[in-house]
Amino acid sequence: AQSVTQLDSHVSVSEGTPVLLRCNYSSSYSPSLFWYVQHPNKGLQLLLKYTSAATLVKGINGFEAEFKKSETSFHLTKPSAHMSDAAEYFCVVSENFGNEKLTFGTGTRLTIIP
Amino acid sequence: DAGVTQSPTHLIKTRGQQVTLRCSPKSGHDTVSWYQQALGQGPQFIFQYYEEEERQRGNFPDRFSGHQFPNYSSELNVNALLLGDSALYLCASSSLQKRVRGETQYFGPGTRLLVL
């Protein structure tokens, strides 16, 4: 069975400071891992994905994540937070490149302090 | 390109009633998946439809059923509604051909269902 654990339910950072959202995964196979963002009253948007290529993955809006197999982690980072980054972020695992069932974490709410 | 569309946007039902939610996939997509997102939780996989058949199912009771039409659109039906069925229901679409290249699923804005 596959699962993800998002280690923080809520993260607050000041505008212009770095963002770190933590995610650990569990999977019986070589997983595909994703980060999705959900703004209020909007659909889920894919930020980035890892599918067994480069371990450092760059996504949209300046976000990136590093796949660390030894630590079973896939943390999301951004060097400088912007007010528009305030949203709910989900770490997601899939065992077939994201084409089949996606298993979501419980989410991390990111608040940006002006 | 309209992307994934869902209707209605909001819905209020009472316990015991039945509800049908609709989804139109992104142009060029042939596969539709449904997810339930309870308040404060991550989405949970309900089932996936491809070629008008249910291909994969999550841990949901038989009260949850679906259908896919020849034009790839899909419906989610929930019978005998319970208070706990109140949630945001998300539809996601993908393409069999594009899956080979690792393209993932695109999500619609969801239908918010409230059961009283």
XYZ file of C-alpha atoms in Angstrom:
230
model
C 0.000 0.000 0.000
C 1.113 3.514 -0.692
C 0.749 6.545 1.564
C 2.127 10.005 2.223
C 2.515 11.891 5.479
C 2.618 15.656 5.494
C 4.458 16.563 8.638
C 2.932 20.012 9.168
C -0.755 20.830 8.952
C -0.031 24.572 8.965
C 3.067 26.592 8.029
C 3.410 30.366 8.343
C 6.253 32.322 6.757
C 6.924 35.978 6.129
C 6.798 37.309 2.596
C 10.236 37.055 0.985
C 11.489 34.267 3.266
C 12.021 30.614 2.262
C 9.225 28.055 2.258
C 9.631 24.414 3.341
C 6.701 21.986 3.268
C 7.614 18.486 4.417
C 6.389 15.186 3.036
C 7.374 11.565 3.700
C 6.104 8.715 1.563
C 5.632 4.978 1.774
C 5.371 2.803 -1.316
C 5.999 -0.822 -2.230
C 7.176 0.142 -5.700
C 9.179 2.930 -7.267
C 6.735 5.730 -6.661
C 5.711 8.739 -8.656
C 5.386 11.745 -6.380
C 3.579 15.019 -6.892
C 2.799 18.290 -5.220
C -0.572 19.889 -5.913
C -1.802 23.296 -4.768
C -5.406 24.223 -4.026
C -6.441 27.849 -3.776
C -9.815 28.626 -2.147
C -12.738 27.771 -4.392
C -10.420 26.601 -7.148
C -9.415 23.220 -8.489
C -6.220 21.355 -7.768
C -3.222 22.524 -9.790
C -0.125 20.425 -10.364
C 3.018 22.165 -9.076
C 5.577 19.504 -9.963
C 6.103 15.761 -10.307
C 8.832 13.161 -9.841
C 8.686 10.055 -12.029
C 12.125 8.425 -11.581
C 14.123 10.901 -13.638
C 16.146 13.677 -11.986
C 15.805 13.681 -8.198
C 15.624 17.486 -8.036
C 12.394 18.544 -9.679
C 11.558 22.089 -10.660
C 7.946 23.170 -10.891
C 5.862 26.211 -11.567
C 5.986 29.514 -9.673
C 9.529 28.928 -8.414
C 8.790 25.780 -6.409
C 11.046 22.740 -6.403
C 11.262 19.426 -4.588
C 13.961 16.840 -4.006
C 13.311 13.110 -4.002
C 15.428 11.395 -1.318
C 14.964 7.647 -1.400
C 17.143 7.013 1.656
C 14.934 9.325 3.712
C 11.664 8.495 1.870
C 11.070 12.210 1.630
C 9.856 14.629 -1.019
C 9.941 18.082 0.583
C 8.692 21.148 -1.290
C 10.724 24.364 -1.177
C 10.697 27.875 -2.546
C 13.469 30.427 -1.952
C 11.224 33.445 -1.453
C 7.549 33.372 -0.512
C 5.002 35.575 -2.240
C 1.591 36.562 -0.963
C -0.009 34.646 -3.841
C 1.519 31.401 -2.508
C -1.011 31.289 0.333
C -2.999 28.103 -0.280
C -3.391 24.440 0.671
C -0.629 22.138 -0.561
C -0.972 18.387 -1.037
C 1.765 15.802 -1.377
C 0.589 12.911 -3.557
C 1.907 9.438 -4.397
C 1.042 7.115 -7.258
C 2.448 3.796 -8.400
C 1.899 4.287 -12.111
C 3.223 7.689 -13.176
C 0.093 9.314 -11.762
C -2.194 7.683 -14.294
C -4.096 5.572 -11.862
C -5.148 6.098 -8.278
C -3.597 9.144 -6.610
C -3.129 8.950 -2.841
C -3.176 12.371 -1.185
C -1.728 13.545 2.078
C -3.865 15.498 4.519
C -2.530 18.825 3.288
C -0.460 21.738 4.595
C -2.019 25.166 4.796
C 0.567 27.824 3.918
C 0.012 31.291 5.317
C 2.130 34.228 4.156
C 2.680 37.052 6.632
C 2.998 40.495 4.989
C -9.593 24.588 -24.200
C -12.210 24.565 -21.432
C -10.332 22.123 -19.231
C -12.243 19.794 -16.915
C -15.736 21.043 -16.143
C -18.144 19.879 -13.447
C -21.784 20.537 -12.708
C -23.449 21.663 -10.606
C -21.050 23.789 -8.568
C -23.085 23.472 -5.379
C -25.839 21.119 -4.276
C -27.944 20.672 -1.141
C -29.699 17.366 -0.451
C -31.326 15.666 2.522
C -30.449 12.336 4.065
C -31.712 9.350 2.105
C -31.905 11.174 -1.195
C -29.926 10.362 -4.319
C -27.599 12.695 -6.205
C -25.932 12.760 -9.627
C -22.827 14.797 -10.339
C -21.459 15.384 -13.820
C -18.012 15.800 -15.319
C -16.738 16.676 -18.781
C -13.077 15.808 -19.318
C -10.444 18.006 -20.864
C -10.417 17.877 -24.655
C -8.485 14.844 -25.873
C -8.809 12.939 -22.593
C -10.510 9.561 -22.388
C -10.249 8.645 -18.705
C -12.132 10.110 -15.768
C -11.431 9.652 -12.066
C -13.559 10.811 -9.141
C -12.345 11.922 -5.716
C -14.094 12.914 -2.484
C -12.573 15.697 -0.386
C -14.098 16.080 3.064
C -13.596 19.371 4.871
C -10.020 19.719 6.078
C -8.884 16.499 4.417
C -7.049 15.488 1.282
C -9.003 14.058 -1.644
C -9.754 10.332 -1.552
C -10.002 8.213 -4.693
C -13.489 6.867 -5.421
C -13.097 5.198 -8.839
C -11.787 5.568 -12.365
C -13.557 5.048 -15.693
C -12.008 4.202 -19.048
C -13.725 2.867 -22.148
C -17.068 3.166 -20.312
C -16.015 0.692 -17.630
C -14.946 1.064 -14.019
C -11.243 0.177 -14.041
C -10.198 0.844 -10.474
C -12.086 1.504 -7.254
C -11.173 2.945 -3.894
C -12.591 2.064 -0.504
C -16.122 3.390 -1.001
C -19.426 1.541 -0.521
C -21.658 0.410 -3.356
C -23.866 3.459 -2.752
C -21.293 5.221 -4.889
C -21.608 4.326 -8.547
C -20.639 5.880 -11.815
C -20.970 5.866 -15.528
C -18.944 6.969 -18.509
C -20.539 7.919 -21.793
C -19.210 7.417 -25.339
C -18.123 11.077 -25.431
C -15.948 10.334 -22.335
C -18.034 12.464 -19.968
C -18.926 10.859 -16.675
C -21.469 10.826 -13.883
C -21.080 10.042 -10.204
C -24.187 8.765 -8.449
C -24.599 8.508 -4.707
C -27.646 6.728 -3.268
C -29.123 6.864 0.224
C -27.168 9.968 1.154
C -25.655 10.221 4.619
C -24.562 13.331 6.476
C -20.994 12.097 6.076
C -21.277 12.312 2.305
C -21.050 16.108 2.572
C -17.856 16.970 0.740
C -16.247 18.491 -2.331
C -16.375 15.986 -5.183
C -13.560 16.350 -7.666
C -13.302 14.974 -11.153
C -9.956 14.438 -12.852
C -9.257 13.501 -16.454
C -6.303 12.035 -18.306
C -5.392 10.475 -21.644
C -4.319 6.891 -22.203
C -1.884 7.922 -24.930
C -0.421 10.761 -22.894
C -0.056 8.520 -19.847
C 2.700 6.729 -21.698
C 4.612 9.997 -21.682
C 3.978 10.466 -17.980
C 1.359 13.196 -18.153
C -0.754 13.165 -15.046
C -4.354 14.021 -14.272
C -6.090 17.392 -14.598
C -8.672 18.329 -11.974
C -11.932 20.190 -12.280
C -13.137 22.810 -9.754
C -15.409 20.339 -8.005
C -19.016 20.080 -6.861
C -19.689 20.958 -3.245
C -22.382 18.680 -1.817
C -24.108 19.433 1.469
C -26.322 16.756 2.997
C -28.764 17.939 5.669
